[in-house]
Coordinates of C-alpha atoms and ligand atoms in Angstrom, one line a residue:
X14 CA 0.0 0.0 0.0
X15 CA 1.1 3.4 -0.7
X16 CA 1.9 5.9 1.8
X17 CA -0.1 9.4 1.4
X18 CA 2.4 11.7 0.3
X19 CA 2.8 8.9 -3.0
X20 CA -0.6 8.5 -3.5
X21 CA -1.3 12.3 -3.5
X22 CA 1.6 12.4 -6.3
X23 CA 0.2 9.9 -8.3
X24 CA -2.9 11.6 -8.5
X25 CA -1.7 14.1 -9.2
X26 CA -3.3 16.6 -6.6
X27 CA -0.2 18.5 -5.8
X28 CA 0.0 19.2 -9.5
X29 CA -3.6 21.0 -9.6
X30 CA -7.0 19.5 -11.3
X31 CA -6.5 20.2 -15.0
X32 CA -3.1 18.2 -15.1
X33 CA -4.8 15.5 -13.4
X34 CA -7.5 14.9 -16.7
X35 CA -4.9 15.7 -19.2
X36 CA -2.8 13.0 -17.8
X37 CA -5.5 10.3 -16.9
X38 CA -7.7 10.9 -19.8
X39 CA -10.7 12.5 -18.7
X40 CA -12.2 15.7 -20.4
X41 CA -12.4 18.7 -18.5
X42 CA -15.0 18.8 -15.6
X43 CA -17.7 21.0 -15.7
X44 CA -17.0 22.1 -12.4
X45 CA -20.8 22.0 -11.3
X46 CA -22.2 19.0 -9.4
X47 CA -25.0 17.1 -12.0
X48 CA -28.4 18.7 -11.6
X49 CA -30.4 15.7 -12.4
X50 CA -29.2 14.2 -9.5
X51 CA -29.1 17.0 -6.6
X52 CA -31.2 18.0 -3.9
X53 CA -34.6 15.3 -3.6
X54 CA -32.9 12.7 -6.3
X55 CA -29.5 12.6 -4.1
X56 CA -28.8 9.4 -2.6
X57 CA -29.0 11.5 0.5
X58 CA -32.4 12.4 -0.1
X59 CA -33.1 9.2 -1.0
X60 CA -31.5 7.4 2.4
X61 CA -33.4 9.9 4.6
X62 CA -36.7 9.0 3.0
X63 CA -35.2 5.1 4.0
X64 CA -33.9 5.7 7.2
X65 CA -30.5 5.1 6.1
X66 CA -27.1 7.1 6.5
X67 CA -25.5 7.6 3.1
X68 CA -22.0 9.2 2.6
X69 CA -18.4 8.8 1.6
X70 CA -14.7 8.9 2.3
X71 CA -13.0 12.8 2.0
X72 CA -9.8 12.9 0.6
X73 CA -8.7 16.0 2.5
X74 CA -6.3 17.3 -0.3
X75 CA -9.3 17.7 -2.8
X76 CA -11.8 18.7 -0.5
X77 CA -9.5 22.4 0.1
X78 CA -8.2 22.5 -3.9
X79 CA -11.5 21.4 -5.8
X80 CA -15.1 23.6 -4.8
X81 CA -16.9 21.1 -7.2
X82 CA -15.9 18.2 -5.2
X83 CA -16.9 19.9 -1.7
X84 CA -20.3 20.5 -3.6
X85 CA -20.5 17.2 -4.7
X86 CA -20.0 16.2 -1.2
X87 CA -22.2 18.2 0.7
X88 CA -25.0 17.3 -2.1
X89 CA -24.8 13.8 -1.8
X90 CA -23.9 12.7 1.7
X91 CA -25.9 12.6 5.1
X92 CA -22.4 11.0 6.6
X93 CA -18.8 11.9 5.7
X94 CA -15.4 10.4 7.0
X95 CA -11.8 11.0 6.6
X96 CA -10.1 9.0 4.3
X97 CA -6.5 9.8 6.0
X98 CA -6.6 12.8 8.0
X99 CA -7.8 11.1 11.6
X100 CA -5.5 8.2 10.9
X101 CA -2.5 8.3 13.7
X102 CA 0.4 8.9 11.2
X103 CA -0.8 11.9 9.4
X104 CA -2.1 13.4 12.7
X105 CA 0.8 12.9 14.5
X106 CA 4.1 14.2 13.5
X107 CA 5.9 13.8 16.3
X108 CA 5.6 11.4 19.6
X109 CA 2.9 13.2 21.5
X110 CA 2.1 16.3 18.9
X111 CA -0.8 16.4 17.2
X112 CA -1.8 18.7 14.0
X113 CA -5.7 18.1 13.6
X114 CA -5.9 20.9 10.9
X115 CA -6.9 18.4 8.0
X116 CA -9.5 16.6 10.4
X117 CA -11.0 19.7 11.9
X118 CA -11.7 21.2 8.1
X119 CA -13.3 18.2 7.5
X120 CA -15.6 18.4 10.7
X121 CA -16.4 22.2 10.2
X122 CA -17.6 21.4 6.6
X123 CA -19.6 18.4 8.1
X124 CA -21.0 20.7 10.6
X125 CA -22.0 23.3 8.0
X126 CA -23.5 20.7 5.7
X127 CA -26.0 18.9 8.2
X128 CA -23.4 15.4 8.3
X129 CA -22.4 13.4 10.6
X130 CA -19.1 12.1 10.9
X131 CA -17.5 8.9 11.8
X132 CA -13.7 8.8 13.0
X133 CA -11.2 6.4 11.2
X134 CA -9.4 5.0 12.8
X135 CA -7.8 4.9 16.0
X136 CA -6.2 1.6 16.0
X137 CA -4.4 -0.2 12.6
X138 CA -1.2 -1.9 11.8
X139 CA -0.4 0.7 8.7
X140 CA -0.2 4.3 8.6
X141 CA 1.4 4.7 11.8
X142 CA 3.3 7.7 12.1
X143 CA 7.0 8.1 10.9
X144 CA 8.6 8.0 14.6
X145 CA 7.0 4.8 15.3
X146 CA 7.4 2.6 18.0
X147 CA 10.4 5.3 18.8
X148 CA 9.8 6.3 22.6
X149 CA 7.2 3.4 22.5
X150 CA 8.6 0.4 24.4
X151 CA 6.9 -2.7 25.8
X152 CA 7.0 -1.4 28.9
X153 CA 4.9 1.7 27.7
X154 CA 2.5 0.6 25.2
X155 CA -0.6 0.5 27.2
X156 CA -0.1 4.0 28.5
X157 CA 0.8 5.1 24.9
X158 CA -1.9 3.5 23.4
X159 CA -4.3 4.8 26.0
X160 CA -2.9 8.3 25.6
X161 CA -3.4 8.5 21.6
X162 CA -6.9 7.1 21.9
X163 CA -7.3 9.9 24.9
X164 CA -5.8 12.1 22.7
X165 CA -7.9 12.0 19.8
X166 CA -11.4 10.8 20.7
X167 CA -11.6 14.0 23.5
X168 CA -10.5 16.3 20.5
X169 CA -13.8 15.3 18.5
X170 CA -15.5 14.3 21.7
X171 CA -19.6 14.8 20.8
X172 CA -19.4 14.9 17.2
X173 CA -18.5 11.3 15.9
X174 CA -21.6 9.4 15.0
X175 CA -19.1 6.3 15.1
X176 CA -15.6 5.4 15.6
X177 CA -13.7 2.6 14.1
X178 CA -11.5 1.8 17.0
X179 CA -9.5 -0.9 16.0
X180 CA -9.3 -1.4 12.4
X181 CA -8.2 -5.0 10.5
X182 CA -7.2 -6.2 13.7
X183 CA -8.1 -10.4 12.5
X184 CA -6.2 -12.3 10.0
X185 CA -6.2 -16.1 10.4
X186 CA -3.4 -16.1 7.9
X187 CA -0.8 -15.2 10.6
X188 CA -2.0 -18.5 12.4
X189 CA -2.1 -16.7 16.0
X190 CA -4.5 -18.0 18.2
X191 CA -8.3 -16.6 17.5
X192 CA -7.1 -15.1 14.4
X193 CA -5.5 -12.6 16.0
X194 CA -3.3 -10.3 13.1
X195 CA 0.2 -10.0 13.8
X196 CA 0.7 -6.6 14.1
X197 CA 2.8 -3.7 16.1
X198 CA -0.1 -3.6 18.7
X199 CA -0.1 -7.4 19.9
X200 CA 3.3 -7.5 20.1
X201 CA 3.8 -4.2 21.8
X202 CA 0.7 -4.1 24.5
X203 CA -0.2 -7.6 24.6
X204 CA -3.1 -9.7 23.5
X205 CA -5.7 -8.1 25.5
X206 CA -5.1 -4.9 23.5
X207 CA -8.1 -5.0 21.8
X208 CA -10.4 -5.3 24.8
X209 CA -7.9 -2.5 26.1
X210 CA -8.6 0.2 22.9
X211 CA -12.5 -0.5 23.1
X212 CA -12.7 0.1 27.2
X213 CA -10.7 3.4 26.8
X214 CA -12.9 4.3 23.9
X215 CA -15.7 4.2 25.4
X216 CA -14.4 6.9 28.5
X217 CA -13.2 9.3 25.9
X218 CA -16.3 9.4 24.1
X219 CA -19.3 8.2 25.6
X220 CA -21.6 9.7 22.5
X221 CA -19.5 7.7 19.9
X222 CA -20.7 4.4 18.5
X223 CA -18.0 2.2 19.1
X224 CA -16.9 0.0 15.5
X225 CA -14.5 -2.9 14.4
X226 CA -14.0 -2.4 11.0
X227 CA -12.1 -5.3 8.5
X228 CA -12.0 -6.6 4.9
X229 CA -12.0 -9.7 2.9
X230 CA -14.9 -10.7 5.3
X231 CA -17.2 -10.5 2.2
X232 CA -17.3 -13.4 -0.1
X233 CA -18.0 -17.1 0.7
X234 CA -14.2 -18.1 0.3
X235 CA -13.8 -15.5 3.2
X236 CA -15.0 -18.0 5.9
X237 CA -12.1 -18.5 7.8
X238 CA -11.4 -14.2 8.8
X239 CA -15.5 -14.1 9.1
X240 CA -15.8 -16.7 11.6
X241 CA -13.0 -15.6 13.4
X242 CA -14.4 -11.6 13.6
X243 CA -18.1 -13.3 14.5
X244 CA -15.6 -15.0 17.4
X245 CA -14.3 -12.1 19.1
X246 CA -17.7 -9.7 18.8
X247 CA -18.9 -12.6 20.0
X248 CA -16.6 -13.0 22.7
X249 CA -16.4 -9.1 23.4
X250 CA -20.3 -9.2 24.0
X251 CA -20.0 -11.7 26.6
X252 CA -17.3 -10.5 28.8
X253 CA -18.6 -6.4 28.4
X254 CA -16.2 -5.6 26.2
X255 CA -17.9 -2.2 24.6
X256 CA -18.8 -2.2 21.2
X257 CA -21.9 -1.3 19.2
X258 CA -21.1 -1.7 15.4
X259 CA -19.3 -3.6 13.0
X260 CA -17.6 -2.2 9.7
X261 CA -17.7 -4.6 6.3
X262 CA -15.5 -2.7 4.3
X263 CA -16.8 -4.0 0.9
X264 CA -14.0 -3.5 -1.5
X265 CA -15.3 -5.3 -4.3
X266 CA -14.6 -6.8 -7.4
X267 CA -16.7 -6.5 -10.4
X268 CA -15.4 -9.4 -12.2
X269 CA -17.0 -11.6 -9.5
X270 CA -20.2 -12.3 -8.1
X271 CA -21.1 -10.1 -5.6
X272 CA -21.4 -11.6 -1.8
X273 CA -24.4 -13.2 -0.5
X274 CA -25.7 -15.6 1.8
X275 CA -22.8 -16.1 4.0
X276 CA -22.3 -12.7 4.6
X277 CA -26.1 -12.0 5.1
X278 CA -25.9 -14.9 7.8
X279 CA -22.8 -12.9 9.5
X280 CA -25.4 -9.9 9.5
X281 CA -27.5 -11.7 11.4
X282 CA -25.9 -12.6 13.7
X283 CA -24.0 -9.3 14.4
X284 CA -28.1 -8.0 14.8
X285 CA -28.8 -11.3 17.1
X286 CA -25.7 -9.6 19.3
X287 CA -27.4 -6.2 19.1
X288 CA -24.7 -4.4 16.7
X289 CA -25.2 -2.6 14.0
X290 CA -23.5 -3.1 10.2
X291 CA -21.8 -0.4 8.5
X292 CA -21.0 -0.5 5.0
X293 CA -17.8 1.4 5.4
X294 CA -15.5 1.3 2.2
X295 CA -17.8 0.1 -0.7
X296 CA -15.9 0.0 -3.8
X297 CA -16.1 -2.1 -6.9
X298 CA -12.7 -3.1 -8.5
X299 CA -13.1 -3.3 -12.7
X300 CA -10.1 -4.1 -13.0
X301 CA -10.4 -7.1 -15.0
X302 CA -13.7 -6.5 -16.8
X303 CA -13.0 -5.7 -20.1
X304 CA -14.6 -3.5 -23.0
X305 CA -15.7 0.2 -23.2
X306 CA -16.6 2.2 -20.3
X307 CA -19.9 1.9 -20.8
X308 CA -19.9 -1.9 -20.6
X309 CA -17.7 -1.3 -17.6
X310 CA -20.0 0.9 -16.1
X311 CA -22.6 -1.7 -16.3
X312 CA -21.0 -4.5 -15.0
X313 CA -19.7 -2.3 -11.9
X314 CA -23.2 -0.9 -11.4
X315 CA -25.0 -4.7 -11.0
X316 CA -22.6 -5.2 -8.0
X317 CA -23.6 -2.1 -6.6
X318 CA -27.3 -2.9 -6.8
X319 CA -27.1 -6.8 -6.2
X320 CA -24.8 -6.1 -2.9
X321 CA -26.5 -3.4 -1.8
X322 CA -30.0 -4.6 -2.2
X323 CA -29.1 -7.6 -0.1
X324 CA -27.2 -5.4 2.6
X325 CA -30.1 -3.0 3.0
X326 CA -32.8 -6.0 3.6
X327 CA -31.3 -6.3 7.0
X328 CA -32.8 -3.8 9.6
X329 CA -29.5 -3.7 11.5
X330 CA -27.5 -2.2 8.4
X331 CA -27.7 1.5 9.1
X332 CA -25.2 2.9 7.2
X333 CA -23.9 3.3 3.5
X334 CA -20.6 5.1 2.9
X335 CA -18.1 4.6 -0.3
X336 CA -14.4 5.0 -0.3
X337 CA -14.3 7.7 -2.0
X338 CA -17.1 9.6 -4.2
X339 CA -15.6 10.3 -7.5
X340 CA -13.5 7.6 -9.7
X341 CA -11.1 11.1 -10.4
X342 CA -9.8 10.3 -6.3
X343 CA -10.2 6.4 -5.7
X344 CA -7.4 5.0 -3.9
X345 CA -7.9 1.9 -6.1
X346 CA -6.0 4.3 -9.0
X347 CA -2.9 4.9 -7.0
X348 CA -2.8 0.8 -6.3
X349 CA 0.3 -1.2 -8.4
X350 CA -1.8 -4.5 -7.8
X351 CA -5.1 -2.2 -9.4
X352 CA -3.7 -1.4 -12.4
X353 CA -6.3 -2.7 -15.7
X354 CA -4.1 -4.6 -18.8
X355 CA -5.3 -1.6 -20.9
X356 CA -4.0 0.9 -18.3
X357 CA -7.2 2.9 -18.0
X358 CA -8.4 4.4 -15.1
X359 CA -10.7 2.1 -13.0
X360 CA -14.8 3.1 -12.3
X361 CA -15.6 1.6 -8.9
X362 CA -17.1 5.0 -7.7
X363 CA -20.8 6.5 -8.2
X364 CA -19.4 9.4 -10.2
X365 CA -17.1 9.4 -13.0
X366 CA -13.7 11.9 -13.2
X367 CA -15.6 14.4 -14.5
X368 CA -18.2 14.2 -11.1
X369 CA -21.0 13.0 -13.6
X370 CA -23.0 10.3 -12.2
X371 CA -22.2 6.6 -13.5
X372 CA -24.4 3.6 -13.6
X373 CA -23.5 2.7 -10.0
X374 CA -24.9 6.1 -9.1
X375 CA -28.4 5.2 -10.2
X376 CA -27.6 1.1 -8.9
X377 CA -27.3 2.6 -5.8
X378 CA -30.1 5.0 -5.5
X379 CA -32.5 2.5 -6.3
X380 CA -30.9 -0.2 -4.1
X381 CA -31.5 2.4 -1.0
X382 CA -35.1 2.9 -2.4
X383 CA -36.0 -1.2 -2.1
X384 CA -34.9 -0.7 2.0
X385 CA -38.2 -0.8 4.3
X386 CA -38.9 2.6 5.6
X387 CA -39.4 1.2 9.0
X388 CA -36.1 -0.2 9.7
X389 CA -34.4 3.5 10.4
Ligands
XIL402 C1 -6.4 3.9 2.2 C2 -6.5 5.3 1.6 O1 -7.6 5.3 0.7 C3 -5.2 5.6 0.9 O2 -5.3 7.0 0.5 C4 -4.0 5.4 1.8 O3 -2.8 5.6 1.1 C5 -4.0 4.0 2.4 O4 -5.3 3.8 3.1 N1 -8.8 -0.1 4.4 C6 -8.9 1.0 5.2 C7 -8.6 2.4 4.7 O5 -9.4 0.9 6.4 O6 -8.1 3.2 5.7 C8 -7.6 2.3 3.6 O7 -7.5 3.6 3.0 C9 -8.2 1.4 2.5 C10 -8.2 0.0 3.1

């Protein structure tokens, strides 16, 4: 995975907006979000009538260079969340210091827009800050760990709808007992960290719905991290471990089928355990579907609706949000592994380069509009 500071390059931000769709191929935007699809045809508009929280990730870069981007935004979404700017390593340039300038930009254009917000994330194995461990030591980990949590969730205290608090923290492929991932965290505070981050979470921030967020917990060949993720909610529950909500990231592929029953069963039983479902990073990968972006677009837009449809039948799913809004900032594009055979940008977001709606706009819409009004 990239760091920031590469990914910005690739896309090209630093180097202003009109370099970015000479060099990728897109025509010039109009700068104007698409009337046909603003105020009571949004999908915001469209979840509220659902009782259902629709929003995206903010690249903070493009939200302070590109005013049709912030429009697009504030148009579209009922929930917003910082792609980067909460994580710890580009909040914290220095052991202890904190610069929340990106994150509080973000939460004074959430404020002014009507959004909520969630935080992302507080504890992850990647994007730790440059110094790290440095001063952190086993024999200070806890306290560190306690401190940045502290630290962060009192900053925002009141104003995140949810926080993910640990992030990716299961992967069976490091064969550690309960399919615990290998990471700086386990080895530095100790297995109980996790119980540790979600206790401390919950003094910080009362108000904040308290999330475990993870990927590759979608598809049926998935069963192994699933199971384990249903293991420790499960096992969180029962000893009053706080937590309220779990995140299914949702990076998907469009050359597959999209998920179903085994990951409608694992919504289940999250609900049977009282937690919500997020949708937290919903992207759809065309990175091997061929032909012309069109036939691109409608392949990526089935997912969308199929998924979607099936996520939003469960009353415990109470929130949508894509990585990302516009396929001119996906993450996916500044990915080695991402990169299409014909070297053309990929389509996995609702709007295009140009900010113009795609098929997977409209999949989406109407997947929100087959949710039961009475499950908000
Ligand atoms: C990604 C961002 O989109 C990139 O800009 C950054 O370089 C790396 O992180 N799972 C997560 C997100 O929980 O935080 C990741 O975001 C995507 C995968």
């Amino acid at each position: 995975m990239q760091n920031r500071r590469e990914f910005l390059r690739t896309a090209g931000l630093t180097a202003g907006a009109a370099l970015v769709s000479q060099r990728s191929g897109w025509a010039q935007t109009t700068n104007e979000p698409p009337k046909s699809v603003s105020g009571p045809a949004s999908l915001r508009a469209h979840g509220k009538a659902h009782g259902l929280l629709v929003g995206c990730a903010v690249n903070a870069a493009a939200l302070a260079g590109n005013p049709a981007y912030g429009a697009l935004i504030a148009e579209q979404c009922s929930i917003v969340v910082p792609e980067n700017a909460m994580k710890w390593g580009p909040i914290s340039p220095a052991p202890g210091k904190y610069d929340f300038h990106e994150a509080d930009a973000l939460m004074d254009f959430a404020q002014k827009n009507g959004q909520k917000v969630r935080g992302h994330n507080l504890i992850w194995h990647e994007e730790l800050p440059k110094w790290f461990p440095g001063p952190i030591t086993k024999a200070n980990a806890r306290q560190a760990m306690i401190d940045h949590i502290q630290t962060e969730m009192q900053h925002f205290a009141g104003r995140i709808q949810s926080w993910d608090v640990v992030n990716e923290g299961i992967d069976p492929k490091d064969g550690l007992p309960h399919g615990l991932r290998k990471t700086p965290w386990l080895e530095l505070v100790g297995d109980d960290y996790i119980d540790l981050a979600y206790k401390t979470a919950r003094r910080a921030d009362p108000k904040a719905l308290l999330t475990y967020n993870d990927y590759d917990i979608e598809y049926p060949d998935q069963e192994k991290k699933r199971d384990a993720v249903l293991a420790m909610v499960r096992r969180m529950k029962a000893s009053g471990v706080p937590i309220d909500a779990v995140g299914v990231q949702s990076h998907l592929k469009a050359d597959l089928a999209p998920p179903g029953k085994e990951l409608q069963s694992f919504v289940r039983e999250m609900a049977k355990l009282n937690l919500q479902v997020f949708v937290t990073e919903l992207d759809v990968a065309d990175r091997k579907v061929p032909g012309t972006v069109l036939e691109r677009d409608a392949v990526v837009a089935k997912v969308y609706r199929d998924y979607l449809t099936m996520m939003l039948a469960e009353p415990n799913v109470k929130a949508v949000l894509t990585w990302g809004i516009t396929d001119r900032y996906t993450w996916l594009n500044g990915q080695k592994e991402d990169k299409r055979a014909d070297g053309k940008p990929l389509r996995p977001l609702p709007f295009d380069g140009n900010l113009q709606p795609t098929a997977a706009f409209y999949a989406e819409r109407d997947a929100i509009d087959t949710r039961r009004a009475d499950f908000a």
